[in-house]
Coordinates of C-alpha atoms in Angstrom, one line a residue:
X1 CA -5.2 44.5 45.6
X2 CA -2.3 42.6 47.4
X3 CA -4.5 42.1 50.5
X4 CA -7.2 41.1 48.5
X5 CA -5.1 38.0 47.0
X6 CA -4.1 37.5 50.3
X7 CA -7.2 37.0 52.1
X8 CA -8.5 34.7 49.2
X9 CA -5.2 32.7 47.7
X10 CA -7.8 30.9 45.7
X11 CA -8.1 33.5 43.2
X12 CA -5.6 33.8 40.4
X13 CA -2.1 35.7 41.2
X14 CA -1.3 35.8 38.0
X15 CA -3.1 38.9 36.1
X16 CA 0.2 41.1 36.0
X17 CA 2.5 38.4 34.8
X18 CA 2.8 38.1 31.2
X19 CA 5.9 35.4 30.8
X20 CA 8.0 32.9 32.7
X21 CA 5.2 32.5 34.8
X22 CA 2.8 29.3 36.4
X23 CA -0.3 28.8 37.9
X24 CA -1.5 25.7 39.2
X25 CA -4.7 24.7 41.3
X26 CA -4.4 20.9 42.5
X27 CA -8.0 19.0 43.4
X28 CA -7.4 16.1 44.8
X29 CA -11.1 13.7 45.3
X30 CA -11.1 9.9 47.0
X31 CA -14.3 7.9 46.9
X32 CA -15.9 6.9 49.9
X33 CA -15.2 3.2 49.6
X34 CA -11.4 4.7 48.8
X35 CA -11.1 2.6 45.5
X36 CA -11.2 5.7 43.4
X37 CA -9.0 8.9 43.3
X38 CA -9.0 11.6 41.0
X39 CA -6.3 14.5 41.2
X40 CA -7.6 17.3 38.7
X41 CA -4.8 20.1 37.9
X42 CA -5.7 23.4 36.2
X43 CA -3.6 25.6 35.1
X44 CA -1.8 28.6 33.0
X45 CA 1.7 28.3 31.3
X46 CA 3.2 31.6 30.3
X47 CA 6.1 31.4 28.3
X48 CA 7.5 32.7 25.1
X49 CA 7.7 29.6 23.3
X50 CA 4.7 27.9 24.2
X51 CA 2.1 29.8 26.2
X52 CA -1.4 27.6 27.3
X53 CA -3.7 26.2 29.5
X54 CA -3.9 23.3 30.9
X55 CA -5.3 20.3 32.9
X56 CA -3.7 17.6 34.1
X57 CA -5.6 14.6 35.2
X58 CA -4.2 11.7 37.7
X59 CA -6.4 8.8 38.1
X60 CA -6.4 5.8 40.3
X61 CA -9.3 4.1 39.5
X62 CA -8.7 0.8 42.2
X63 CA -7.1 1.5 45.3
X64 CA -4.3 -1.3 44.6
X65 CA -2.3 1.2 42.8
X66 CA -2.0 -0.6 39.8
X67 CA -4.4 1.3 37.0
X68 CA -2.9 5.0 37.6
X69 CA -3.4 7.3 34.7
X70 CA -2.4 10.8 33.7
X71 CA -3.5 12.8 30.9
X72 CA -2.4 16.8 29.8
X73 CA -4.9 17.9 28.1
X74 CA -3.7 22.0 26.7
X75 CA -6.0 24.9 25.6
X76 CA -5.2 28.4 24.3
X77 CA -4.7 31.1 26.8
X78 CA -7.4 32.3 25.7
X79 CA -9.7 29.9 27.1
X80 CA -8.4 30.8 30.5
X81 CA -10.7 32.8 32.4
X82 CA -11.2 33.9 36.1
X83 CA -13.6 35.8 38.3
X84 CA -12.1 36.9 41.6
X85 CA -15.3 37.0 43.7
X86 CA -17.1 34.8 43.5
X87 CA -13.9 33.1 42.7
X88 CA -14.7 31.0 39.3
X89 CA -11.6 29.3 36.7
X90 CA -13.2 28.3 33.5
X91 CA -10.6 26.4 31.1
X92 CA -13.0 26.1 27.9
X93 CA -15.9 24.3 28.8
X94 CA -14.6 23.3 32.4
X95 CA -15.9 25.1 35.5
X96 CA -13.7 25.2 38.8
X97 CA -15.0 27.5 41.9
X98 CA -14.8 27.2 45.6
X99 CA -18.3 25.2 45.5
X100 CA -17.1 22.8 43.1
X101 CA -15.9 21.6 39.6
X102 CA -17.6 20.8 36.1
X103 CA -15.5 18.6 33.6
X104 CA -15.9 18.1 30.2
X105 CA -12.6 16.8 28.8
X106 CA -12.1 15.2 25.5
X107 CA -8.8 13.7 23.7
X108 CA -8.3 10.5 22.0
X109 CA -7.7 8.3 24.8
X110 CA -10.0 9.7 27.8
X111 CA -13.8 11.4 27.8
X112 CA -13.6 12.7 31.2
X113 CA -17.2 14.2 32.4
X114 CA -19.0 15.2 35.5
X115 CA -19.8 17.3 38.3
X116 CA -18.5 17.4 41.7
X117 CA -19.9 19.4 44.8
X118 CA -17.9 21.1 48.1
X119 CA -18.8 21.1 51.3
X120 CA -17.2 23.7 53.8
X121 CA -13.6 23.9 53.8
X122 CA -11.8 23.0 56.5
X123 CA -9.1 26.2 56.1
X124 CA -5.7 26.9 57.6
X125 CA -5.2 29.3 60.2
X126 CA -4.2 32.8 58.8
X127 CA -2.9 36.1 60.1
X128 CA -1.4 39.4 59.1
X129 CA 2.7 37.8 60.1
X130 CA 1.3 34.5 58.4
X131 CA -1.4 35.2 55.7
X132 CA -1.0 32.1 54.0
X133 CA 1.1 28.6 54.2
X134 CA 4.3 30.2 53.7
X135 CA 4.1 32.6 56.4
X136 CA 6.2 35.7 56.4
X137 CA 7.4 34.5 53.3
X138 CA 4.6 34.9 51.3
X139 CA 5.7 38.6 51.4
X140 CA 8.5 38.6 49.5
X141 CA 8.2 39.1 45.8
X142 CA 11.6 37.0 44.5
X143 CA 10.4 33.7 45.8
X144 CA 11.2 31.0 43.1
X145 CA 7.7 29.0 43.8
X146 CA 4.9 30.2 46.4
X147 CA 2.5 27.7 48.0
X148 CA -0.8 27.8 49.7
X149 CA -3.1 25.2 50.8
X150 CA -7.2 26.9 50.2
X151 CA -9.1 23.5 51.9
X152 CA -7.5 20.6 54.3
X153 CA -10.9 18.4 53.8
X154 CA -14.4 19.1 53.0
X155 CA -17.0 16.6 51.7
X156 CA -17.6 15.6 48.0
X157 CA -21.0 15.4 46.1
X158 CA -21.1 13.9 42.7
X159 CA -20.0 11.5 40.3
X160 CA -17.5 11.5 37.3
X161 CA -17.6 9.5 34.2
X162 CA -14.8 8.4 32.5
X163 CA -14.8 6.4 29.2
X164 CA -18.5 5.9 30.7
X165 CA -17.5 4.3 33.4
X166 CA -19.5 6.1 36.4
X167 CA -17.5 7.1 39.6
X168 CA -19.8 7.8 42.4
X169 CA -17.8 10.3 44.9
X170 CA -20.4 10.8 47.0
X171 CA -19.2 11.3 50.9
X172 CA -16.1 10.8 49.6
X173 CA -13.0 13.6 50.7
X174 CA -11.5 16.3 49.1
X175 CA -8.2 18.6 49.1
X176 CA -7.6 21.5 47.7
X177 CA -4.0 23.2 47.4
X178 CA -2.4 25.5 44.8
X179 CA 1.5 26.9 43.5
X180 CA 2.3 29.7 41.4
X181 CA 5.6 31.7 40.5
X182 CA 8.4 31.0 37.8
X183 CA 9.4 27.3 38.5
X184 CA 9.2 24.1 41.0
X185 CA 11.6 23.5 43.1
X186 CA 14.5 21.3 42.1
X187 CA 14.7 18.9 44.7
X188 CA 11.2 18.7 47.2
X189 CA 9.1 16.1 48.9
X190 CA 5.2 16.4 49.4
X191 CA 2.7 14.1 51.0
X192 CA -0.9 14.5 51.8
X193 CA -3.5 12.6 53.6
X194 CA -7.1 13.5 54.9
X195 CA -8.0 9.4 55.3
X196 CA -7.4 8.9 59.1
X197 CA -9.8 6.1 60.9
X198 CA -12.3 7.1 62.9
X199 CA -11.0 11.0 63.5
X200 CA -11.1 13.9 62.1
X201 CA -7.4 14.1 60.7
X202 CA -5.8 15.9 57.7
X203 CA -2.5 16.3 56.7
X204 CA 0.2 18.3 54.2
X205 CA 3.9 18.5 54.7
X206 CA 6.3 19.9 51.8
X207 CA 9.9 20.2 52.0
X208 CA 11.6 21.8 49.3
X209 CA 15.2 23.2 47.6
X210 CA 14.7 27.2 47.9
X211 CA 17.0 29.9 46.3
X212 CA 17.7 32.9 48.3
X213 CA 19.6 36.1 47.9
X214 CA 22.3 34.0 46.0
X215 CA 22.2 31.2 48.0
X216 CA 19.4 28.1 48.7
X217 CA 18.2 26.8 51.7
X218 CA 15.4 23.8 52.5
X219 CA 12.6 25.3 53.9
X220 CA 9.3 23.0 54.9
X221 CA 5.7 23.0 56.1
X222 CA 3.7 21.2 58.3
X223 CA 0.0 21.5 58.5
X224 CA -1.7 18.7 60.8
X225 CA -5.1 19.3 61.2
X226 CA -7.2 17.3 64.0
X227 CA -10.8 17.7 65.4
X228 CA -10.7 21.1 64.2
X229 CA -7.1 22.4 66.0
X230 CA -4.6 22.8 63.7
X231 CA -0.6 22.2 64.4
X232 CA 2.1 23.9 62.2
X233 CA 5.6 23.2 61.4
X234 CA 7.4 25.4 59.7
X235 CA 10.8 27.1 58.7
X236 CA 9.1 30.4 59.7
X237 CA 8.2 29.2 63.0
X238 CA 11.1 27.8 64.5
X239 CA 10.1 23.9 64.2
X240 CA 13.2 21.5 62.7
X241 CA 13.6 18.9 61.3
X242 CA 15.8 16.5 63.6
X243 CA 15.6 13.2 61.0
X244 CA 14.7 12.7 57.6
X245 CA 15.1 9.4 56.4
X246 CA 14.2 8.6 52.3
X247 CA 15.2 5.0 51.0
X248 CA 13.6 3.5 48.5
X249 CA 9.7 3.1 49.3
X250 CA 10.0 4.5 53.0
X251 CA 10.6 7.8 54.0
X252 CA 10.7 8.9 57.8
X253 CA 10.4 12.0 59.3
X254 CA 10.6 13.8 62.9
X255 CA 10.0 17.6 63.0
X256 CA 10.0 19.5 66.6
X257 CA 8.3 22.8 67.9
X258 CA 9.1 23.8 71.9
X259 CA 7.1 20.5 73.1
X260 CA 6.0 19.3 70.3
X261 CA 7.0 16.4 68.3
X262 CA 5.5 14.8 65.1
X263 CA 7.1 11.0 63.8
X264 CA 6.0 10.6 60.4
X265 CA 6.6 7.2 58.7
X266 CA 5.2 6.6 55.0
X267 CA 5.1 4.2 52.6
X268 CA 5.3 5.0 49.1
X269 CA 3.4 3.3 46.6
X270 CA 5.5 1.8 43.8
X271 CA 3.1 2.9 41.0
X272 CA 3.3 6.6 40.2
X273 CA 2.5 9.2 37.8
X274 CA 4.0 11.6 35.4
X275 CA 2.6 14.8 35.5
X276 CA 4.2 18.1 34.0
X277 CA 5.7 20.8 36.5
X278 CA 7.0 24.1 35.0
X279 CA 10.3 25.7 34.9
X280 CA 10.9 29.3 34.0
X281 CA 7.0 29.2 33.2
X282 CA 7.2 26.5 30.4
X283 CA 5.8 23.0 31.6
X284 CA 9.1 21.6 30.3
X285 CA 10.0 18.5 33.3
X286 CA 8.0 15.6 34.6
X287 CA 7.5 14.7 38.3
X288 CA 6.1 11.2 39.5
X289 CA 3.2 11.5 42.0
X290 CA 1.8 8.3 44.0
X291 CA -1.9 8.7 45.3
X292 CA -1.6 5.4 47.1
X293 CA 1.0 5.4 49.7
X294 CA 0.1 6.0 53.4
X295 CA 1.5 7.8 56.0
X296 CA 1.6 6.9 60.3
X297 CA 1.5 9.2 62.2
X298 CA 2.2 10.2 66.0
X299 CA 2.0 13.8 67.8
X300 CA 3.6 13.8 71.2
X301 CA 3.4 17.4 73.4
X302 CA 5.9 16.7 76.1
X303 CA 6.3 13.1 75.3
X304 CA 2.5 12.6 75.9
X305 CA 0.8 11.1 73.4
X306 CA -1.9 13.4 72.0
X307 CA -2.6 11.7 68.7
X308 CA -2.1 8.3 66.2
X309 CA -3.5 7.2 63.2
X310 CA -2.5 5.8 60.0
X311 CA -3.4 8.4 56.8
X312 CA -4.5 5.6 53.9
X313 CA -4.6 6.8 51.3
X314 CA -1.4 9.6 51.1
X315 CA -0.6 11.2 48.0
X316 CA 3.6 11.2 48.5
X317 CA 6.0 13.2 45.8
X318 CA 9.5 12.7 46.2
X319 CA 11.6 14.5 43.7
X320 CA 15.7 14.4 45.4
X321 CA 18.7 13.2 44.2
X322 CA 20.1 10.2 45.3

């Protein structure tokens, strides 16, 4: 059963947790013509006070970054229900699989419906000392929050209505990442981009407050995909991270690996959104997500150059103390 999950993170972790426990699945689609993203955010909230299911919505419906919206829209837990193989999440009459989604979502402000179709993921790289995103990690059954990333890009097919209004994502771009456990992380910063001009180019990093044994440490991940090679930076695999910079709207990064450097400079958009992230299971804080930022980026192997691009758009969470 544990290798099972392991192989296929996509299915829920959940079924032996009964409280103080979360489950999240994040869907992130951008329209071709990049004027429309929507981040779709299923979930399961097990807590003694107020146990449910969920889905978050993030919209930005023009890519200026001025008409972002979020909406929680709760079930009963007992509209939660999973298939591991083929994997299928149905929160009442909304369909998520590895093929694609089905929304019909109803409140008094938003009728969100419509269907959206996968292409092939693009997947990480997985073995038996790294299984998943956190590497050798992912093992170890105290963690606070795990995290795993189940598509880097693949195409989108379909449209989406909201309020009527028809958004065609048609060859537009999808991501598809999830988190489970008892609580976020306190203090973390998460950006992702699969928008790069004219290559093949997707990226997630995630840096993040971690309790250990008694203690904390900030652990991170890297995942730069490009024309189907993938580089990782991680804790776990003896990359650092030799400047972090975060002021205001910028935030600048270098992480190194033997020869290996990565530069990563990003804007962040001033509009964000609140969405709800769970602590001891209960979706009890709010974190601000921006879908529009962007993120340049340079790979150097030996102080050659071997790649540079500009992601636009970058979905960028920063959640640290001043």
């Amino acid at each position: 059963m544990v290798l099972k999950h392991k192989k296929n993170p996509l299915i829920f972790q959940g079924k032996k947790k009964e409280k103080e426990y979360f489950e999240g699945w994040y869907f992130k689609h951008v329209s071709c013509d990049l004027k429309n993203i929507i981040g779709i955010i299923p979930g399961i909230s097990k807590n003694d006070a107020n146990p449910h299911a969920f889905i978050q919505i993030i919209i930005s419906k023009e890519f200026d970054g001025k008409t972002l919206n979020t909406q929680y829209y709760k079930f009963s837990t007992d509209d939660f229900k999973y298939i591991d193989e083929p994997f299928c999440l149905t929160i009442g009459n909304n369909i998520f699989t590895d093929e694609g989604i089905e929304l019909n979502l109803k409140n008094d402000e938003y009728l969100i419906t419509g269907s959206i179709k996968f292409s092939e993921f693009t997947k990480i790289n997985r073995n038996i000392l790294s299984p998943d995103a956190m590497g050798y990690f992912s093992y170890l059954p105290f963690m606070e929050c795990y995290h795993d990333i189940i598509s880097m890009d693949h195409n989108l097919k379909g449209v989406i209505s909201v309020n009527s209004e028809v958004i065609d994502f048609n060859e537009g771009k999808g991501y598809i990442e999830k988190d489970w456990g008892t609580s976020f992380p306190k203090e973390y910063i998460w950006l992702q981009s699969n928008h790069f001009d004219d290559t093949d180019a997707s990226i997630m990093f995630s840096l993040a407050h971690i309790p250990f044994l008694g203690a904390s440490f900030q652990g991170f991940i890297c995942n730069l995909s490009l024309n189907g090679h993938e580089y990782r930076f991680a804790t776990y695999n003896n990359s650092k991270i030799v400047k972090i910079n975060y002021s205001g709207s910028l935030l600048e990064l270098v992480i190194v690996k033997g020869g290996y450097e990565l530069l990563v400079n990003s804007v962040i958009c001033r509009d964000s959104g609140s969405l709800k992230a769970p602590i001891n299971g209960a979706m009890n804080i709010i974190i601000k997500e921006g879908l529009t930022g962007s993120a340049d980026i340079r790979l150097l192997k030996n102080s050659k150059i071997l790649f540079e691009g500009r992601g636009n758009p970058c979905a960028i969470e920063v959640m640290m103390k001043d």
